[in-house]
GROMACS .gro file of C-alpha atoms in nm:
model
  123
    1GLU     CA    1   0.004  -0.004   0.002
    2ILE     CA    2   0.117   0.337  -0.108
    3SER     CA    3   0.127   0.596   0.153
    4ALA     CA    4   0.271   0.949   0.228
    5VAL     CA    5   0.268   1.102   0.588
    6ALA     CA    6   0.372   1.448   0.655
    7SER     CA    7   0.477   1.517   1.012
    8GLY     CA    8   0.689   1.802   1.176
    9GLY     CA    9   0.432   2.099   1.218
   10GLY     CA   10   0.424   2.313   1.502
   11SER     CA   11   0.383   2.676   1.642
   12VAL     CA   12   0.639   2.916   1.599
   13GLN     CA   13   0.703   3.282   1.616
   14ALA     CA   14   0.760   3.510   1.284
   15GLY     CA   15   1.123   3.447   1.134
   16GLY     CA   16   1.136   3.118   1.327
   17SER     CA   17   1.201   2.772   1.150
   18LEU     CA   18   1.057   2.410   1.126
   19ARG     CA   19   1.124   2.082   0.938
   20LEU     CA   20   0.869   1.897   0.781
   21THR     CA   21   0.916   1.511   0.712
   22CYS     CA   22   0.725   1.319   0.438
   23ALA     CA   23   0.770   0.950   0.516
   24VAL     CA   24   0.683   0.734   0.193
   25SER     CA   25   0.609   0.384   0.203
   26GLY     CA   26   0.480   0.160  -0.082
   27LEU     CA   27   0.716   0.275  -0.365
   28ARG     CA   28   1.067   0.429  -0.389
   29ILE     CA   29   1.049   0.785  -0.370
   30GLU     CA   30   1.299   0.844  -0.613
   31ASP     CA   31   1.064   0.675  -0.888
   32SER     CA   32   0.777   0.915  -0.813
   33HIS     CA   33   0.642   1.259  -0.810
   34VAL     CA   34   0.649   1.365  -0.443
   35ALA     CA   35   0.523   1.693  -0.326
   36PHE     CA   36   0.446   1.884  -0.020
   37TYR     CA   37   0.112   2.105  -0.051
   38ARG     CA   38  -0.046   2.362   0.192
   39GLN     CA   39  -0.393   2.502   0.254
   40GLY     CA   40  -0.410   2.791   0.484
   41ALA     CA   41  -0.698   3.086   0.529
   42LYS     CA   42  -0.769   3.132   0.174
   43ASN     CA   43  -0.864   2.765   0.164
   44GLU     CA   44  -0.666   2.729  -0.172
   45CYS     CA   45  -0.451   2.423  -0.216
   46GLU     CA   46  -0.097   2.515  -0.287
   47MET     CA   47   0.196   2.304  -0.430
   48VAL     CA   48   0.512   2.416  -0.207
   49SER     CA   49   0.765   2.216  -0.320
   50GLU     CA   50   0.805   1.889  -0.570
   51PHE     CA   51   1.056   1.634  -0.687
   52THR     CA   52   0.988   1.461  -0.998
   53TYR     CA   53   1.216   1.141  -1.024
   54SER     CA   54   1.456   1.282  -0.799
   55LYS     CA   55   1.516   1.613  -0.958
   56PRO     CA   56   1.346   1.904  -0.802
   57SER     CA   57   1.038   2.036  -1.043
   58TYR     CA   58   0.858   2.315  -0.853
   59THR     CA   59   0.899   2.546  -0.608
   60LEU     CA   60   0.612   2.795  -0.482
   61ARG     CA   61   0.755   3.142  -0.559
   62SER     CA   62   0.652   3.289  -0.208
   63THR     CA   63   0.870   3.022  -0.049
   64GLU     CA   64   1.210   3.076  -0.273
   65GLY     CA   65   1.491   3.176  -0.082
   66ARG     CA   66   1.301   3.029   0.258
   67PHE     CA   67   1.222   2.682   0.221
   68THR     CA   68   1.459   2.415   0.113
   69ALA     CA   69   1.350   2.071   0.005
   70SER     CA   70   1.528   1.782  -0.008
   71LEU     CA   71   1.515   1.366  -0.074
   72ASP     CA   72   1.671   1.113   0.137
   73SER     CA   73   1.658   0.816  -0.102
   74ALA     CA   74   1.797   0.589   0.167
   75LYS     CA   75   1.497   0.663   0.432
   76ASN     CA   76   1.281   0.704   0.140
   77THR     CA   77   1.160   1.044   0.294
   78MET     CA   78   1.133   1.424   0.168
   79TYR     CA   79   1.213   1.702   0.395
   80LEU     CA   80   1.084   2.049   0.378
   81GLN     CA   81   1.332   2.293   0.584
   82MET     CA   82   1.128   2.590   0.654
   83ASN     CA   83   1.313   2.929   0.741
   84SER     CA   84   1.223   3.289   0.791
   85LEU     CA   85   0.857   3.175   0.837
   86LYS     CA   86   0.590   3.425   0.800
   87PRO     CA   87   0.225   3.444   0.928
   88ASP     CA   88   0.114   3.394   0.582
   89ASP     CA   89   0.278   3.064   0.590
   90THR     CA   90   0.028   2.915   0.830
   91ALA     CA   91  -0.157   2.612   0.678
   92THR     CA   92  -0.219   2.263   0.711
   93TYR     CA   93   0.082   2.128   0.533
   94TYR     CA   94   0.023   1.781   0.328
   95CYS     CA   95   0.244   1.538   0.131
   96ALA     CA   96   0.147   1.328  -0.170
   97ILE     CA   97   0.260   1.097  -0.416
   98TYR     CA   98   0.118   1.221  -0.779
   99GLY     CA   99  -0.113   1.450  -0.611
  100GLY     CA  100  -0.117   1.685  -0.921
  101TRP     CA  101  -0.300   2.023  -0.888
  102PRO     CA  102  -0.590   1.978  -0.666
  103HIS     CA  103  -0.820   2.296  -0.580
  104ASP     CA  104  -0.911   2.147  -0.229
  105CYS     CA  105  -0.615   1.936  -0.040
  106THR     CA  106  -0.876   1.793   0.185
  107ALA     CA  107  -1.039   1.626  -0.100
  108PRO     CA  108  -0.776   1.560  -0.377
  109THR     CA  109  -0.892   1.354  -0.700
  110ASN     CA  110  -0.544   1.196  -0.760
  111GLY     CA  111  -0.279   1.049  -0.595
  112TYR     CA  112  -0.194   0.901  -0.243
  113TRP     CA  113  -0.239   1.166   0.034
  114GLY     CA  114  -0.160   1.160   0.403
  115PRO     CA  115  -0.323   1.334   0.691
  116GLY     CA  116  -0.196   1.728   0.719
  117THR     CA  117   0.046   1.877   0.971
  118GLN     CA  118  -0.035   2.206   1.108
  119VAL     CA  119   0.198   2.490   1.101
  120THR     CA  120   0.128   2.801   1.275
  121VAL     CA  121   0.343   3.136   1.280
  122THR     CA  122   0.249   3.391   1.492
  123SER     CA  123   0.353   3.771   1.462
   0.00000   0.00000   0.00000
């Protein structure tokens, strides 16, 4: 069974850092499309960072220079290091395999999604 589970969320002050982890099982992460998504107060599902067959393929513009994604193939895990966090980054963050571009992260129509992890950034 294929699964992708995000963890590592929490509550931090603006300017702080968090590292999210996406643990993948059921297939090799380097043979897939794996991504972090988020859905915040605007209730829009945004892809934050994606790897396609181990190559970075997408980064959300508003996170460039602050968020860094990486893969650990040995652990079948994707990481999202989030620095200089802003209140606008407050959202539920999800990890998915072949997730595509859903309108609503809570009701995706494609791929394999896990439960989200909450990130709250206070000013």
